[in-house]
């Protein structure tokens, strides 16, 4: 008898010790000093006994998916892309210095990224989402630009055909107002009827401004001057002067929706677009018929930032050769820096040896041409190539803060994403709210437990006290279980925990009620307790197992917080089974052993 | 201390009345669901939810004014105190110009830096939302199947059917009330509804377990109703005590747990009450009705019904007690 009792006690103590071990282990792990990189943007959360969910400690949760707007990617391509994206994003996050990021693949095409305690979700989002696809593309000049200009009427017609004559909507009016200017500037700056000439004539100017171009504030300076006067419009104006072929062209902005919105920047290969018109131009350019009307080797990209001219910002639209001279795959290093000469933020990069050779040959062949530095399909700058360039280069970011340069350098170093990713879900909780949740949840938990304890003690007296001890064991086991499984305690998890406290005593209630029935039937204390346990068992097993099955379904089907809840619930059920049945039984045996021969049991 | 020991309430005698009561409640719930529908949150519809916290009290009108264009199609509501607000927007913008970033800027512009801040953001794309809806439905259906199979295996088929009937009742009542009160349905709500399923089953199974046991003791099928009644009465103290401890824990959660957890706790409280009611007044009567039908069938077309021959519906305990 004593042997079994001792055996039971050892089992219980071992289980409790195990729970404490896992708790302690987790605590040590969670208390490890975090990266002290000042750019990490993260503060120490403080030690806790279990992993706290993002809703409790604050942090961000993102779900990313391979972007496939046209539905052209195969499943395999998506899986492959997400495979590589996982590595790239892991590298980036590691460089950000976030502690214990969770990066997890879900299904074939999704990635979950969780950053606990991250202080700046916007920044993290930028770093995760950046594709970091770096390309160097030549700006269209000379005959190639002429091809594009010649294609503009075709493109306009394609837009009118697809969207109808009212493609411009109420923008048409504004453009007509601008039309007056066009005429004036037409006189001032000469005709656009000979695009080649324009390109050449302007390139002389532009070369003078090459330094500025390299500085990255070209736009601001050139934009002061000759805005307005698009080629097609210019040609149309000239038709009045007697050019026959131009008779077929209308001056009405409705008939030339795209060109009506393009403003001459004064530099070949670059147009300006009003901020208000950007969306419309984007829609036009996205049309499939426009794509078909475009000269084969041409790509049109926006500048990275708007250029402020007076009150109205403008966007640069670059006409580029779509074949990149070199891409970021040859990139070896990238370092953020401040250029002291112009006081602007830059990222200096370096190619590997092979990339350096390619770059050197290319720049050698294109001295005097403009080369756009394109990152994620946005043109950061388009300096003129003044000499053969080897392995090193730089991207100008203008007046951008250094942090932005750091992030850019970081994503360049970590490698490009194989395919663009969309953030399809975002959940962010600030640290204050998280702390508030913990405080309130803990308070609610303590009050809840105290009330349950009170109820049990009053109703079942000594047996109730034994159940309370078992409840204490239960709590230790649940927390230890959470730590052992590396599970994360979320807010719904706390709710699950508190609910399971209410339910944890259920097994004891069943046993005690049953024991009372047996006592009522006149059985001696020891037998009554034994039978109480025995008869209650099937009900306890069946009810716990069905709840466990429901929890497993929740875990399988649920996501995020629901899963956390399911894990807490499952651990709670198993722990309550052990504590309510095994621990209480053992305590009862001790209680009865000490009162040898007693016919009474306080229940 | 004892309560409700040795009671002899005629629960099943009340069943005509409780049928009407249940039917009315479920009816109201179903009508509410049909008329109002469920108030799906951003988890399911897609969109953006932002929680704003101010250092001082303000009102929804002022917040709306501060948000400018962004607030145009937003639903702005006070959240807990008058220094906290929830802004719900149907738009989900994953690219570039972020709602959060813009909100932060607008808040700073209107209230000055650090007076108001964004403390929580939940943004869900429309595709994810509809997927979550599907998953939630799947979870509930799966739990039915598992329950049915488990109870058919551990008890008998009719116990499983009766338990599912009671569970469907609980879900309909809960969802109906969610629709009536226009409570927001989020992922946590789904977790709560599934927990209710678990709790309700728990309760039902404990009553069923006692019915099965009493059956085994040699209860005759003729006084099946009395047997079920006795079983319910026998476990009544347990039912009341467990519901009591669970409700006490949940009440403290609802009152002290904070705004985020409150809706969750309220649904669970409702679920515990409904689940307890249904195990007594829905599940057990359902078992009785099934038993009656089965008996009638057995009497009428006994032997000729091939399904009955191999069906687990023949209660082995009953068969044994008849044989002895």
mmCIF file of N, CA and C in Angstrom, chain A residues 4 26 102 260 364 438 491 534 602:
data_model
loop_
_atom_site.group_PDB
_atom_site.id
_atom_site.type_symbol
_atom_site.label_atom_id
_atom_site.label_comp_id
_atom_site.label_asym_id
_atom_site.label_seq_id
_atom_site.Cartn_x
_atom_site.Cartn_y
_atom_site.Cartn_z
ATOM 1 N N UNK A 4 2.740 1.541 -3.292
ATOM 2 C CA UNK A 4 2.007 2.195 -4.380
ATOM 3 C C UNK A 4 1.915 3.690 -4.125
ATOM 4 N N UNK A 26 12.597 27.557 -20.794
ATOM 5 C CA UNK A 26 12.017 28.576 -21.667
ATOM 6 C C UNK A 26 12.381 29.961 -21.165
ATOM 7 N N UNK A 102 9.597 34.375 -36.380
ATOM 8 C CA UNK A 102 9.001 33.124 -36.815
ATOM 9 C C UNK A 102 8.708 33.251 -38.303
ATOM 10 N N UNK A 260 -1.802 63.572 -73.830
ATOM 11 C CA UNK A 260 -2.327 64.773 -73.191
ATOM 12 C C UNK A 260 -1.822 64.901 -71.762
ATOM 13 N N UNK A 364 31.650 50.903 -70.919
ATOM 14 C CA UNK A 364 32.649 51.348 -71.905
ATOM 15 C C UNK A 364 32.004 51.609 -73.252
ATOM 16 N N UNK A 438 -1.965 41.562 -20.881
ATOM 17 C CA UNK A 438 -1.399 40.615 -19.909
ATOM 18 C C UNK A 438 -1.914 40.949 -18.512
ATOM 19 N N UNK A 491 -4.011 35.719 -26.264
ATOM 20 C CA UNK A 491 -5.138 36.213 -25.475
ATOM 21 C C UNK A 491 -6.296 35.210 -25.449
ATOM 22 N N UNK A 534 -13.805 4.990 -9.753
ATOM 23 C CA UNK A 534 -14.019 4.015 -10.823
ATOM 24 C C UNK A 534 -15.205 4.364 -11.716
ATOM 25 N N UNK A 602 -14.431 13.480 4.827
ATOM 26 C CA UNK A 602 -14.991 14.824 4.692
ATOM 27 C C UNK A 602 -15.149 15.181 3.222
#
